[in-house]
XYZ file of C-alpha atoms in Angstrom:
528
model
C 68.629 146.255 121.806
C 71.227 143.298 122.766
C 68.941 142.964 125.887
C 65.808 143.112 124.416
C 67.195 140.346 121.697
C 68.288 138.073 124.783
C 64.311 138.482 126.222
C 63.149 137.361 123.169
C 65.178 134.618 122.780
C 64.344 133.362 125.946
C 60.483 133.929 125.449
C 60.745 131.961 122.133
C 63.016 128.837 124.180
C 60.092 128.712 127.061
C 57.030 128.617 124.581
C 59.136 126.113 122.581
C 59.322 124.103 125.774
C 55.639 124.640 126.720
C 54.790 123.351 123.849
C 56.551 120.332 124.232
C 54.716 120.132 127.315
C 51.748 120.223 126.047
C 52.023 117.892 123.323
C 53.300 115.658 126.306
C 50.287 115.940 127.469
C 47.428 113.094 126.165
C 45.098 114.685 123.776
C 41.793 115.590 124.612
C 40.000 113.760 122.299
C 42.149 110.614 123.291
C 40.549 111.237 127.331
C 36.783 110.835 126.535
C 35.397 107.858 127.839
C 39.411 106.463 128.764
C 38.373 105.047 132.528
C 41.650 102.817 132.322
C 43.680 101.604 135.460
C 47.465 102.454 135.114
C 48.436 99.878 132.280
C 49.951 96.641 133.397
C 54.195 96.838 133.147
C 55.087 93.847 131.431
C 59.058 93.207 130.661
C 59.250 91.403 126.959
C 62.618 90.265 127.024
C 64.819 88.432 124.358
C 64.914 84.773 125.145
C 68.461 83.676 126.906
C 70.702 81.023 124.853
C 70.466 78.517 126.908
C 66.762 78.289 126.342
C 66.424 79.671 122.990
C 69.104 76.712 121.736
C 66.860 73.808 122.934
C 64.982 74.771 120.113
C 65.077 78.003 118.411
C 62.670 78.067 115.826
C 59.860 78.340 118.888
C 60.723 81.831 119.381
C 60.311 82.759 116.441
C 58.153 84.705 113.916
C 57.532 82.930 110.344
C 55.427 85.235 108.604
C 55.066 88.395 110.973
C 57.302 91.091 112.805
C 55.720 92.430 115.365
C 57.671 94.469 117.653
C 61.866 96.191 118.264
C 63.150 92.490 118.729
C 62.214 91.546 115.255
C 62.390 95.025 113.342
C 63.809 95.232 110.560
C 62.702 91.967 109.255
C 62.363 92.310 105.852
C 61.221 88.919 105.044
C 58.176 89.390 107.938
C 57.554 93.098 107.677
C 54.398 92.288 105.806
C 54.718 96.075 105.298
C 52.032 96.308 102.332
C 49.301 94.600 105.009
C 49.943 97.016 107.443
C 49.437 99.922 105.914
C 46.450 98.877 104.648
C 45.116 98.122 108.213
C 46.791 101.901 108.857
C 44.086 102.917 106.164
C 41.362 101.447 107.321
C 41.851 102.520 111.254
C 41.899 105.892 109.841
C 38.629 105.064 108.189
C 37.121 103.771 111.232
C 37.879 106.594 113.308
C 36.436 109.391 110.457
C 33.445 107.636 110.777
C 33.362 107.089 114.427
C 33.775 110.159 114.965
C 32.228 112.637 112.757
C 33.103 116.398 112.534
C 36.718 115.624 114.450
C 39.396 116.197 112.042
C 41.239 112.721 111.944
C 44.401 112.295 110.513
C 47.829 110.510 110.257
C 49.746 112.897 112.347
C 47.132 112.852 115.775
C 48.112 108.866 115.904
C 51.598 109.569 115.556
C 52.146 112.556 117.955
C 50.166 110.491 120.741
C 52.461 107.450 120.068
C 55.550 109.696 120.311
C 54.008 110.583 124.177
C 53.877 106.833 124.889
C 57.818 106.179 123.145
C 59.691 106.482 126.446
C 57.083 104.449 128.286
C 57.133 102.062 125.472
C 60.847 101.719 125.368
C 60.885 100.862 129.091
C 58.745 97.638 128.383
C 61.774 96.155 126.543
C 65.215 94.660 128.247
C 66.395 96.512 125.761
C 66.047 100.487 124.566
C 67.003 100.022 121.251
C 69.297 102.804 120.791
C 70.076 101.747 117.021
C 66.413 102.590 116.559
C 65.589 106.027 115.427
C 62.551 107.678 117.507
C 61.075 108.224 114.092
C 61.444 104.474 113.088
C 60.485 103.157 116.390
C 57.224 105.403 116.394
C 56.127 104.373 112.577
C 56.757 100.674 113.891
C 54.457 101.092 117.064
C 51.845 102.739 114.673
C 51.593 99.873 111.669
C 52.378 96.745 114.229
C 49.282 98.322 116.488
C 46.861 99.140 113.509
C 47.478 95.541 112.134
C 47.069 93.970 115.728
C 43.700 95.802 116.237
C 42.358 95.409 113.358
C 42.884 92.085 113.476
C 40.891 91.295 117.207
C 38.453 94.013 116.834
C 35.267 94.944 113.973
C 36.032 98.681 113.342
C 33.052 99.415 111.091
C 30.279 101.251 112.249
C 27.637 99.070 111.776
C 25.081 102.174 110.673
C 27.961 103.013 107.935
C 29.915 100.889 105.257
C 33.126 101.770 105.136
C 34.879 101.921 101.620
C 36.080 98.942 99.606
C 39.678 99.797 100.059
C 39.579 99.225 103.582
C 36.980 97.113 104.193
C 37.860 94.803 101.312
C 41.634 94.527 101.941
C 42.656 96.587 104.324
C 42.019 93.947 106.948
C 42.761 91.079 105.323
C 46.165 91.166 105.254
C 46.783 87.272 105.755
C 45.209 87.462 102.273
C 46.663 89.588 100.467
C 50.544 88.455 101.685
C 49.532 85.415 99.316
C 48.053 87.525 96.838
C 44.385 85.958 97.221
C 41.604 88.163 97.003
C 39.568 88.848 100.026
C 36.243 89.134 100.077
C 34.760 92.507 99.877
C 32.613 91.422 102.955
C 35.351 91.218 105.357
C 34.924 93.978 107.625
C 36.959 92.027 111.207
C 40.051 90.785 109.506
C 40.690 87.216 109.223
C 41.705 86.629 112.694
C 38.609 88.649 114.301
C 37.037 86.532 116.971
C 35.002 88.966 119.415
C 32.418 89.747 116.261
C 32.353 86.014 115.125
C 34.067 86.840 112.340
C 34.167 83.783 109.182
C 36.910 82.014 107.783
C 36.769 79.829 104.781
C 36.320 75.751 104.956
C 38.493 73.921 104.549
C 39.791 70.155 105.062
C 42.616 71.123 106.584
C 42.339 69.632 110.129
C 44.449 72.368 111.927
C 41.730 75.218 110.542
C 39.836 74.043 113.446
C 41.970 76.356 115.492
C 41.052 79.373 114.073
C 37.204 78.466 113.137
C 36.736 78.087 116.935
C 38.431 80.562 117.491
C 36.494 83.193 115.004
C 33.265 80.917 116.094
C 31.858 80.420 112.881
C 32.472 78.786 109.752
C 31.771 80.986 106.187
C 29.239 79.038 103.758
C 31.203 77.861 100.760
C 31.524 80.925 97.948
C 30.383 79.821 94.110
C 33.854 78.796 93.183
C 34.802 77.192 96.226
C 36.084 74.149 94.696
C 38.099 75.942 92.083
C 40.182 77.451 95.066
C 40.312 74.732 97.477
C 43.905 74.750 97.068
C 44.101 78.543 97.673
C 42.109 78.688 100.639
C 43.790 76.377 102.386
C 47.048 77.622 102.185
C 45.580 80.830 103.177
C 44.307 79.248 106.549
C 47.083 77.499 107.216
C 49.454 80.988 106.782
C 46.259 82.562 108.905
C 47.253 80.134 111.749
C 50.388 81.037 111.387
C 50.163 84.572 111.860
C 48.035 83.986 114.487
C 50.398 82.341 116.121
C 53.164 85.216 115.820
C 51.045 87.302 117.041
C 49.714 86.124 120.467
C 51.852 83.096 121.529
C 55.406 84.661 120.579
C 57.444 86.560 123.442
C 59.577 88.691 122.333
C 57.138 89.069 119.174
C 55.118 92.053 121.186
C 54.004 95.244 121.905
C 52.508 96.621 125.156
C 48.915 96.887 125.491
C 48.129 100.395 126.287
C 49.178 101.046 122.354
C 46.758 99.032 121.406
C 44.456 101.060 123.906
C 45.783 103.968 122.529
C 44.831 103.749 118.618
C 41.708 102.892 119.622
C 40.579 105.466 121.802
C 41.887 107.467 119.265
C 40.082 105.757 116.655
C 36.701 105.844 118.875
C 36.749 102.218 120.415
C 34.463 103.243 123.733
C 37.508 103.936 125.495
C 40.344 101.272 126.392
C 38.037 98.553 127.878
C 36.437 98.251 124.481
C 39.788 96.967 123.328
C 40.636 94.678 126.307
C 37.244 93.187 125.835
C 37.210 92.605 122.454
C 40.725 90.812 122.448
C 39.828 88.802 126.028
C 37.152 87.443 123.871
C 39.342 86.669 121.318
C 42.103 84.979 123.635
C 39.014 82.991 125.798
C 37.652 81.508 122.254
C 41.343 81.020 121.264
C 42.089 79.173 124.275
C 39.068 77.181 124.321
C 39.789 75.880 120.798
C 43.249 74.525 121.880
C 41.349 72.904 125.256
C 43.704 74.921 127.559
C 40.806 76.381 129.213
C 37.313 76.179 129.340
C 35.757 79.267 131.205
C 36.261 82.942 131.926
C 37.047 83.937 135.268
C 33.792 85.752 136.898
C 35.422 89.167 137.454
C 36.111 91.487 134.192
C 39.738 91.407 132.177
C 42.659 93.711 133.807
C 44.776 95.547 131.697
C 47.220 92.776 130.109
C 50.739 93.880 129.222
C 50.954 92.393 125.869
C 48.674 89.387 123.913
C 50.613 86.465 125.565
C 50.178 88.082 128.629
C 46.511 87.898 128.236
C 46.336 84.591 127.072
C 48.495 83.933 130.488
C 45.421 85.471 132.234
C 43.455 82.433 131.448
C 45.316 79.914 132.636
C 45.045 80.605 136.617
C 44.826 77.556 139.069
C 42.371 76.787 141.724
C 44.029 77.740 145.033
C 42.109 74.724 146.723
C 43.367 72.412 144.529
C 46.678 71.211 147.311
C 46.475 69.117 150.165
C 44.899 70.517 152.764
C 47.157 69.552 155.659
C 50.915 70.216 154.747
C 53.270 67.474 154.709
C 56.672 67.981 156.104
C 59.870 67.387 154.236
C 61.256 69.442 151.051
C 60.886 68.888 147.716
C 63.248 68.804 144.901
C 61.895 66.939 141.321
C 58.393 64.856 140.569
C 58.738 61.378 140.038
C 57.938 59.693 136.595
C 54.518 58.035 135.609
C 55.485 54.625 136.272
C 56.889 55.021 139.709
C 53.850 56.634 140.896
C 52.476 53.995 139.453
C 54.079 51.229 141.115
C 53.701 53.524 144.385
C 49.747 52.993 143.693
C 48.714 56.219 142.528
C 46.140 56.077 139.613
C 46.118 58.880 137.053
C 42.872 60.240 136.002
C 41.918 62.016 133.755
C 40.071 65.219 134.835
C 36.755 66.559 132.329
C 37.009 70.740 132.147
C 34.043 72.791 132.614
C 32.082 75.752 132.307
C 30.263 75.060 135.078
C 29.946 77.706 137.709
C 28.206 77.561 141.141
C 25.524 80.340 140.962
C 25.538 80.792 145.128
C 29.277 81.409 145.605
C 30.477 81.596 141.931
C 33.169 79.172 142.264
C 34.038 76.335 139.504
C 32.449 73.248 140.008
C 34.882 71.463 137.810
C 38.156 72.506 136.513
C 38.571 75.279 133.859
C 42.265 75.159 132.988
C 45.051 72.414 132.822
C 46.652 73.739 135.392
C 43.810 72.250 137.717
C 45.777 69.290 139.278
C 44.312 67.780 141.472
C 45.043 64.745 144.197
C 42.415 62.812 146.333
C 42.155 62.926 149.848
C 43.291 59.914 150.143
C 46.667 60.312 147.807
C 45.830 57.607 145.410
C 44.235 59.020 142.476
C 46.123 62.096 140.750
C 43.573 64.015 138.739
C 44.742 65.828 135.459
C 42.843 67.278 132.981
C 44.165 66.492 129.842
C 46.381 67.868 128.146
C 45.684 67.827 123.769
C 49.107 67.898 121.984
C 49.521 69.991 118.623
C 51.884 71.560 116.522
C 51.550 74.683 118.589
C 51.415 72.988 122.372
C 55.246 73.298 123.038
C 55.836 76.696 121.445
C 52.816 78.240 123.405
C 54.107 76.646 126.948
C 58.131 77.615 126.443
C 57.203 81.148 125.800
C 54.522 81.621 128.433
C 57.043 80.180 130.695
C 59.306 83.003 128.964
C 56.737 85.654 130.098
C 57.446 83.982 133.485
C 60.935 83.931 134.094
C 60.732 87.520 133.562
C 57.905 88.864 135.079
C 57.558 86.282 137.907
C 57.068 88.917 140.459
C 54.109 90.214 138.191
C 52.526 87.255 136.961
C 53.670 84.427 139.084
C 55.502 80.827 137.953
C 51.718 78.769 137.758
C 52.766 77.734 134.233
C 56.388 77.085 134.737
C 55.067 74.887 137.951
C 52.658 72.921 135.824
C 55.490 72.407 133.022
C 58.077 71.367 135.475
C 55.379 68.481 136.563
C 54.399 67.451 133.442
C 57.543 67.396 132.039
C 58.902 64.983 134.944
C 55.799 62.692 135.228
C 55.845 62.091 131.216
C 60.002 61.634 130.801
C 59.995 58.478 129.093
C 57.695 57.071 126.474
C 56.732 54.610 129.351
C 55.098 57.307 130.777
C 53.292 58.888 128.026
C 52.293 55.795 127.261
C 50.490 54.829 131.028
C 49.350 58.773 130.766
C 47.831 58.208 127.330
C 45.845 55.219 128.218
C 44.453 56.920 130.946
C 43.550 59.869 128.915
C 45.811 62.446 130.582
C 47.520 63.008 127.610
C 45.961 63.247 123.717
C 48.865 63.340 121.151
C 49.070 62.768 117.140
C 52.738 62.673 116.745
C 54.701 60.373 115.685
C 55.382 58.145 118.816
C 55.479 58.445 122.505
C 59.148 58.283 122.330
C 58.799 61.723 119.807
C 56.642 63.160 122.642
C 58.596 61.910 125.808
C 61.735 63.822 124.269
C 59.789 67.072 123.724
C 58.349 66.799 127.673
C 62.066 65.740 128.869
C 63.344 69.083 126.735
C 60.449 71.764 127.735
C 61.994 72.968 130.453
C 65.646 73.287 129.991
C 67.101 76.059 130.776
C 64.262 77.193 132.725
C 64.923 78.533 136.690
C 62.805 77.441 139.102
C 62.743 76.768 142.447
C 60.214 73.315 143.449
C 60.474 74.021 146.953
C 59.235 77.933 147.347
C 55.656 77.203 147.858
C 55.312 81.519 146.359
C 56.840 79.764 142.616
C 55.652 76.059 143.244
C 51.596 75.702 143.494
C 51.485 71.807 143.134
C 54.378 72.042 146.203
C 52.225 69.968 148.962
C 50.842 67.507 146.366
C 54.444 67.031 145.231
C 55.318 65.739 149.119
C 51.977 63.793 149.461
C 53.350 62.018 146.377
C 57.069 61.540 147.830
C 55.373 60.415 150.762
C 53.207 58.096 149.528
C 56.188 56.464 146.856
C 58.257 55.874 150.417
C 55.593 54.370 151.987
C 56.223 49.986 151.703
C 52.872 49.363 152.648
C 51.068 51.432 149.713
C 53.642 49.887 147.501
C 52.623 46.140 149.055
C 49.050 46.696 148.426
C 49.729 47.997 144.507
C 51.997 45.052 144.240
C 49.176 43.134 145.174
C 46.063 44.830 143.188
C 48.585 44.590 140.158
C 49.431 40.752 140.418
C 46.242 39.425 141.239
C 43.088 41.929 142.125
C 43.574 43.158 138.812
C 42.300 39.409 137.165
C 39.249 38.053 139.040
C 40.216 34.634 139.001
C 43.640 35.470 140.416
C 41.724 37.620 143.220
C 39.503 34.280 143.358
C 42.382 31.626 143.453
C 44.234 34.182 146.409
C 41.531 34.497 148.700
C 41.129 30.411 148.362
C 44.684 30.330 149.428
C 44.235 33.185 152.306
C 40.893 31.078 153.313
C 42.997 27.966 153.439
C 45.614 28.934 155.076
C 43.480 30.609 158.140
C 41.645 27.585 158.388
C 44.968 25.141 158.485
C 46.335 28.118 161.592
C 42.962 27.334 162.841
C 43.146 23.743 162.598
C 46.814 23.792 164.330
C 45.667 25.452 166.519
C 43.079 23.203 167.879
C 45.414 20.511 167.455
C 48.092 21.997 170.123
C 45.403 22.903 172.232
C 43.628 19.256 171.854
C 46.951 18.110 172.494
C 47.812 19.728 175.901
C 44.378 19.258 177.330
C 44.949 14.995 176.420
């Protein structure tokens, strides 16, 4: 009998492993239609002192947790909002997917698969996080994220009014408004042109671009101005924590995961949806103008996909290198005085249709110097509330995943932040258009260029981290050169005014014809 106990023991310890095993194991249902590539490993790390103390508040969330780094939050759990977008995913995929039983637990046993792989996407592991908690986080933060980018109706079948009322409007309801019992994409949607409400507010214009579509005015309209536009304006906001905030995120492949759960065509329904979102979003700011021509990759997290967008042209250096090594850009004004002319460069969606190559530049990262070295072409760069915050923590992304993503951004920040140092230089970069600002003062703006990059590591001189290395030299170059600098002493004290460029070339005229004259003389002179 002892024996026979001990077999059965045993027996009930390996089917208790199998079927840990098999729950391992990603659910059938989850598989149909999931042609992903291996997702894209993306470190979110929390933001070292000596970067986070230039200016703190540019790391972090005001109205939404998203994510270990920020959990628990009570003040920005916006707990009520999520559940309600847990509702109406669960809604969504009952009526995606008829006849499959759908419930709570399927979303939460495929999440607990994905915990270890999740946990490894974090500097940290979070060991004061319970697998339970961290789980019920990934669940709500996900359902709120996705509903947000992407429509989850059917459109044969309505869903009900609890979720497609309020369920997605979550930015609503944390101010108590009411949301319309049409909204069926959340108020942040952008891939299905979803509306937000009108208002005068001039920073809306962010997220009606972004959605792509303004919503007529509703019968009392007026009555709520007030409303509405505090809703927008808390809309932005939580915009904002969501995609622009690094250590405010969650990897990807959740998000691909709830919705191939919930029915989404597989993952690439959910990377398109949200590239749309991030292209229209990064459009609206004027950070970039056109899609690449080849389809999305898997992004790690939101700010890594906006970071997708904002990719260089590789032709955009000096074609023959220049020799010497560089260490920091000049300012503005001593290019300036050098005789290099800043100019401001147009973006465009224009594509060649024989080799599908940009015929203009689609990102502001598309510096670009003349053949000659005298005209610096930038495209310009449109200053908001949001510009700095956006930069330090793509930059952020960087300096942790440079190996993954590259330092393009960091590069571009490093320049930008040299050129424009002093409010000299925003000023000669604002008259020529490179820059577009509504703050304050140049001096206000100067400080925030000469502060972007602090505490930032980055090496000018590796051409791998530095793409703007070889127009850096052809600068340097050109600054030590006493003959450029000659001729832009000249063309700025006197070519610039005609009758100054008159009155010299009299005096250059003159004084030939009086070495001419002397000439003659001596010669008159020797021959007498």
């Amino acid at each position: 009998m002892g024996h026979q106990g001990h077999v059965v023991d045993t027996m009930v310890q390996m089917t208790n492993r199998l079927k840990g095993e098999l729950e391992a194991l990603p659910s059938p249902q989850a598989q149909v239609g999931d042609r992903r590539p291996p997702p894209c490993r993306i470190i979110v790390g929390k933001v070292r002192d000596q970067t986070r103390n230039v200016d703190k508040e540019e790391y972090d969330p005001d109205h939404l947790a998203i994510g270990p780094y920020n959990y628990p939050r009570r003040h920005l759990a916006m707990e009520r909002e999520k559940l309600m977008s847990l509702k109406m995913v669960l809604t969504a995929a009952r009526a995606r997917r008829p006849g499959t039983p759908v419930e709570v637990d399927m979303y939460v046993n495929e999440l607990k698969c994905l915990e270890e792989s999740v946990r490894k996407c974090y500097d940290n592991t979070f060991p004061d996080i319970k697998s339970e908690q961290f789980v019920r986080m990934l669940l709500l933060d996900g359902c709120y994220i996705l509903s947000c980018l992407v429509d989850l109706q059917p459109r044969s079948q309505p869903m009900d009014d609890a979720a497609s009322g309020t369920a997605n409007a979550g930015v609503l309801a944390a101010n108590g408004a009411e949301a319309p019992a049409t909204t069926n994409a959340g108020v942040l949607s952008a891939a299905n042109v979803a509306e937000s409400p009108r208002t005068a507010n001039a920073d809306a214009g962010v997220l009606s671009a972004a959605n792509g579509a303004e919503a007529p005015r509703t019968a009392n309209a007026d009555v709520g101005d007030v409303s509405e536009r505090r809703v927008e304006v808390e809309a932005l906001t939580v915009l904002r924590d969501v995609f622009y905030l690094a250590e405010n995120q969650i990897p990807f492949f959740v998000l691909g995961k709830i919705g191939d759960l919930t029915g989404l065509e597989g993952n690439n329904g959910v990377i398109t949806e949200a590239a749309k979102y991030a292209l229209n979003l990064m459009r609206a700011q004027k950070y970039e103008m056109a899609a690449s021509a080849s389809e999305p990759t898997v992004p790690g997290n939101l700010l890594h996909l906006l970071h997708m967008y904002l990719k260089p042209a590789r032709s955009i250096s000096p074609a023959a290198p220049v020799s010497g090594t560089v260490r920091r850009w000049r300012s503005a004004t001593d290019y300036y005085f050098a005789g290099v002319v800043f100019k401001r460069r147009e973006m465009s969606q224009t594509w060649c249709s024989r080799t599908g190559v940009m015929l203009a530049p689609r990102c502001i990262l598309d510096v670009k110097l003349s053949s000659g070295g005298g005209t610096l072409e930038v495209p310009v760069l449109d200053i908001d509330a949001e510009t700095w915050r956006l930069l330090r923590n793509l930059m952020e992304l960087e300096q942790r995943n440079r190996e993954t993503v590259g330092s393009d951004v960091t590069a571009y920040c490093v320049f930008i932040s040299q050129v424009a140092c002093t409010s000299k230089d925003v000023e000669l970069l604002t008259k020529s258009g490179v820059i577009v600002h509504g703050q304050g003062n140049n001096d206000e703006v100067a400080k925030c260029f000469a502060d972007l990059c602090k505490g930032i590591i980055f090496d000018p001189d590796d051409p791998d981290c530095n793409y703007l290395r070889e127009t850096c030299k052809k600068l340097e170059k050109r600054f030590h050169s006493h003959p450029q600098r000659w001729m832009a002493w000249l063309r700025r004290n006197y070519f610039s005014n005609p009758w100054l460029a008159a009155g010299l070339l009299a005096a250059v005229i003159g004084l030939v014809c009086a070495i001419i004259q002397a000439v003659y003389s001596v010669l008159s002179y020797k021959h007498g």
